[in-house]
Amino acid sequence: MFRLADRIMTGILTVLGMTLIAMVLLSVVNVISRYIFGRALLWADEIAVLAMIVTAWLGLIICAWRNMEIRMEVVVSALPLPLQNAIRLIQQATIAAFCFWATWLSFGYVARVFRFGMTSDSAGIPIWYFHSAVTVSLTVVGLIAFSRMLQTVFASIGGSGLGKQAKGQEV
C-alpha cells in the first residue's frame, strides 16, 4: 500500500515539475510574442498564476505524505517517548481536524463557483477546476494526518508494528 502511494506521489511530483516547466515556457513565449511581435497572449499570465496555485496545493500533498512539513521538534525530541507520542497524537489530530474543517469550507466555495458558472477572465476556463485543487489537497492531507494519528495510537498500545511512524521516522 505504501509503495503504491509512493509511486503515485512520485507521479504527481513529475507532473507538477512538467507543469512548472510549461509555465516557464509559456511565460517566455508570451514575452517573445509581446515584445517582438507586438501581440501579447492575454491569457498566458492568468493561466500561469492559476497553474502555480494548483501546483502549490498539490505539492502540499507530497510534502505531507513524505513527512516534509516544517516543524520544530527540539523540545519534543528531548521528551520521553510516551510524551512524544502524546504530543504527536495531538498534533496529527489538530491537523486532521483543521484540514477536514477547511475542506468543508472549500467544498462549499467550489460548489458555489460551479453553480454560478464562473470562468477565468482571459482564458474562459471554469474557475472551479483550479479551486478544487484546494479541496482535494486539504482532504488528502487530512487523511494522511488521520492515518498518522491512528499509527501513533496503535504503536503506543503495542499494536500493529507501526512504531516507526510514531517515533517520527518515515515508514
Short mmCIF file of C-alpha atoms in Angstrom, two decimals:
data_model
loop_
_atom_site.label_atom_id
_atom_site.label_comp_id
_atom_site.label_asym_id
_atom_site.label_seq_id
_atom_site.Cartn_x
_atom_site.Cartn_y
_atom_site.Cartn_z
CA MET A 1 0.00 0.00 0.00
CA PHE A 2 2.75 2.44 0.95
CA ARG A 3 4.76 1.60 -2.18
CA LEU A 4 1.74 2.29 -4.39
CA ALA A 5 1.16 5.60 -2.65
CA ASP A 6 4.86 6.45 -3.02
CA ARG A 7 4.63 5.76 -6.75
CA ILE A 8 1.53 7.91 -7.04
CA MET A 9 3.31 10.74 -5.20
CA THR A 10 6.31 10.42 -7.50
CA GLY A 11 3.97 10.57 -10.49
CA ILE A 12 2.25 13.68 -9.14
CA LEU A 13 5.64 15.27 -8.46
CA THR A 14 6.71 14.55 -12.04
CA VAL A 15 3.54 16.10 -13.44
CA LEU A 16 3.99 19.14 -11.19
CA GLY A 17 7.58 19.54 -12.38
CA MET A 18 6.47 19.38 -16.01
CA THR A 19 3.73 21.90 -15.22
CA LEU A 20 6.34 24.26 -13.79
CA ILE A 21 8.47 23.89 -16.93
CA ALA A 22 5.38 24.52 -19.08
CA MET A 23 4.60 27.70 -17.11
CA VAL A 24 8.12 29.00 -17.66
CA LEU A 25 7.94 28.20 -21.39
CA LEU A 26 4.54 29.88 -21.64
CA SER A 27 5.95 33.00 -19.99
CA VAL A 28 8.92 33.03 -22.40
CA VAL A 29 6.58 32.64 -25.39
CA ASN A 30 4.41 35.44 -24.04
CA VAL A 31 7.40 37.77 -23.62
CA ILE A 32 8.61 37.00 -27.14
CA SER A 33 5.12 37.46 -28.52
CA ARG A 34 4.64 40.75 -26.67
CA TYR A 35 7.98 42.43 -27.34
CA ILE A 36 8.96 41.01 -30.72
CA PHE A 37 5.62 40.56 -32.44
CA GLY A 38 3.66 43.23 -30.55
CA ARG A 39 0.86 40.81 -29.60
CA ALA A 40 0.57 39.59 -26.04
CA LEU A 41 -1.11 36.34 -25.13
CA LEU A 42 -3.66 37.84 -22.75
CA TRP A 43 -4.50 34.51 -21.17
CA ALA A 44 -0.90 33.38 -20.55
CA ASP A 45 -0.27 35.20 -17.27
CA GLU A 46 -3.63 34.18 -15.90
CA ILE A 47 -3.04 30.52 -16.74
CA ALA A 48 0.46 30.66 -15.21
CA VAL A 49 -0.87 32.11 -11.95
CA LEU A 50 -3.71 29.60 -11.71
CA ALA A 51 -1.36 26.72 -12.54
CA MET A 52 1.05 27.91 -9.84
CA ILE A 53 -1.77 27.86 -7.29
CA VAL A 54 -2.73 24.32 -8.28
CA THR A 55 0.93 23.27 -8.23
CA ALA A 56 1.40 24.62 -4.71
CA TRP A 57 -1.70 22.92 -3.33
CA LEU A 58 -0.97 19.57 -4.96
CA GLY A 59 2.64 19.86 -3.81
CA LEU A 60 1.30 20.09 -0.27
CA ILE A 61 0.04 16.51 -0.61
CA ILE A 62 3.52 15.29 -1.50
CA CYS A 63 5.12 17.18 1.39
CA ALA A 64 2.58 15.76 3.82
CA TRP A 65 2.99 12.21 2.52
CA ARG A 66 6.77 12.37 2.67
CA ASN A 67 6.65 13.92 6.15
CA MET A 68 8.48 17.01 4.91
CA GLU A 69 6.35 19.69 6.52
CA ILE A 70 8.07 22.36 8.58
CA ARG A 71 8.08 21.59 12.27
CA MET A 72 10.17 22.36 15.32
CA GLU A 73 10.95 19.28 17.36
CA VAL A 74 13.87 20.30 19.54
CA VAL A 75 11.83 20.24 22.74
CA VAL A 76 9.60 17.31 21.73
CA SER A 77 12.53 15.05 20.78
CA ALA A 78 14.06 15.57 24.22
CA LEU A 79 10.94 14.25 25.97
CA PRO A 80 10.30 10.62 26.93
CA LEU A 81 8.81 8.52 24.11
CA PRO A 82 5.29 8.22 25.63
CA LEU A 83 5.08 12.00 25.91
CA GLN A 84 6.43 12.42 22.36
CA ASN A 85 3.69 10.10 21.12
CA ALA A 86 1.04 12.03 23.04
CA ILE A 87 2.20 15.31 21.54
CA ARG A 88 2.32 13.80 18.04
CA LEU A 89 -1.18 12.44 18.56
CA ILE A 90 -2.43 15.90 19.48
CA GLN A 91 -0.57 17.46 16.53
CA GLN A 92 -1.97 14.99 14.00
CA ALA A 93 -5.49 15.25 15.43
CA THR A 94 -5.31 19.04 15.19
CA ILE A 95 -4.01 18.90 11.61
CA ALA A 96 -6.70 16.40 10.58
CA ALA A 97 -9.48 18.41 12.24
CA PHE A 98 -8.32 21.67 10.67
CA CYS A 99 -7.93 20.10 7.22
CA PHE A 100 -11.37 18.46 7.31
CA TRP A 101 -12.98 21.70 8.51
CA ALA A 102 -11.20 23.70 5.79
CA THR A 103 -12.18 21.00 3.26
CA TRP A 104 -15.82 21.57 4.16
CA LEU A 105 -15.47 25.32 3.67
CA SER A 106 -13.51 24.88 0.44
CA PHE A 107 -16.05 22.44 -0.96
CA GLY A 108 -18.82 24.95 -0.28
CA TYR A 109 -16.92 27.62 -2.18
CA VAL A 110 -16.14 25.32 -5.11
CA ALA A 111 -19.81 24.28 -5.29
CA ARG A 112 -20.92 27.95 -5.39
CA VAL A 113 -18.37 28.83 -8.07
CA PHE A 114 -19.52 25.79 -10.08
CA ARG A 115 -23.20 26.75 -9.69
CA PHE A 116 -22.53 30.33 -10.80
CA GLY A 117 -20.52 29.11 -13.78
CA MET A 118 -17.62 31.46 -13.04
CA THR A 119 -14.79 31.39 -15.54
CA SER A 120 -11.35 32.96 -15.62
CA ASP A 121 -11.28 36.44 -17.14
CA SER A 122 -8.95 35.93 -20.09
CA ALA A 123 -8.88 32.19 -20.76
CA GLY A 124 -12.54 31.49 -20.03
CA ILE A 125 -11.73 28.29 -18.10
CA PRO A 126 -14.14 27.33 -15.30
CA ILE A 127 -12.62 28.56 -12.06
CA TRP A 128 -13.84 25.56 -10.07
CA TYR A 129 -11.18 23.42 -11.79
CA PHE A 130 -8.46 25.39 -10.06
CA HIS A 131 -10.21 25.88 -6.73
CA SER A 132 -10.97 22.17 -6.45
CA ALA A 133 -7.22 21.58 -6.02
CA VAL A 134 -7.54 23.23 -2.60
CA THR A 135 -10.40 20.92 -1.63
CA VAL A 136 -8.58 17.81 -2.85
CA SER A 137 -5.33 18.78 -1.14
CA LEU A 138 -6.94 19.53 2.20
CA THR A 139 -8.87 16.26 2.07
CA VAL A 140 -5.79 14.16 1.31
CA VAL A 141 -3.62 15.94 3.90
CA GLY A 142 -6.40 15.44 6.46
CA LEU A 143 -6.49 11.73 5.63
CA ILE A 144 -2.71 11.49 5.93
CA ALA A 145 -2.80 13.20 9.34
CA PHE A 146 -5.66 10.96 10.47
CA SER A 147 -3.69 7.90 9.33
CA ARG A 148 -0.63 9.06 11.25
CA MET A 149 -2.79 9.69 14.28
CA LEU A 150 -4.04 6.10 14.13
CA GLN A 151 -0.50 4.81 13.63
CA THR A 152 0.60 6.67 16.74
CA VAL A 153 -2.30 5.23 18.76
CA PHE A 154 -1.65 1.66 17.58
CA ALA A 155 2.09 1.99 18.18
CA SER A 156 1.60 3.34 21.70
CA ILE A 157 -0.73 0.47 22.68
CA GLY A 158 1.60 -2.13 21.21
CA GLY A 159 -0.44 -2.56 18.06
CA SER A 160 0.44 -3.36 14.52
CA GLY A 161 4.17 -2.65 14.49
CA LEU A 162 3.79 0.86 13.20
CA GLY A 163 6.07 2.27 15.87
CA LYS A 164 8.47 3.75 13.33
CA GLN A 165 5.93 6.41 12.36
CA ALA A 166 5.15 7.16 15.99
CA LYS A 167 8.85 7.84 16.58
CA GLY A 168 8.83 10.44 13.80
CA GLN A 169 10.51 8.26 11.17
CA GLU A 170 9.13 7.64 7.75
CA VAL A 171 7.53 4.30 7.02
#
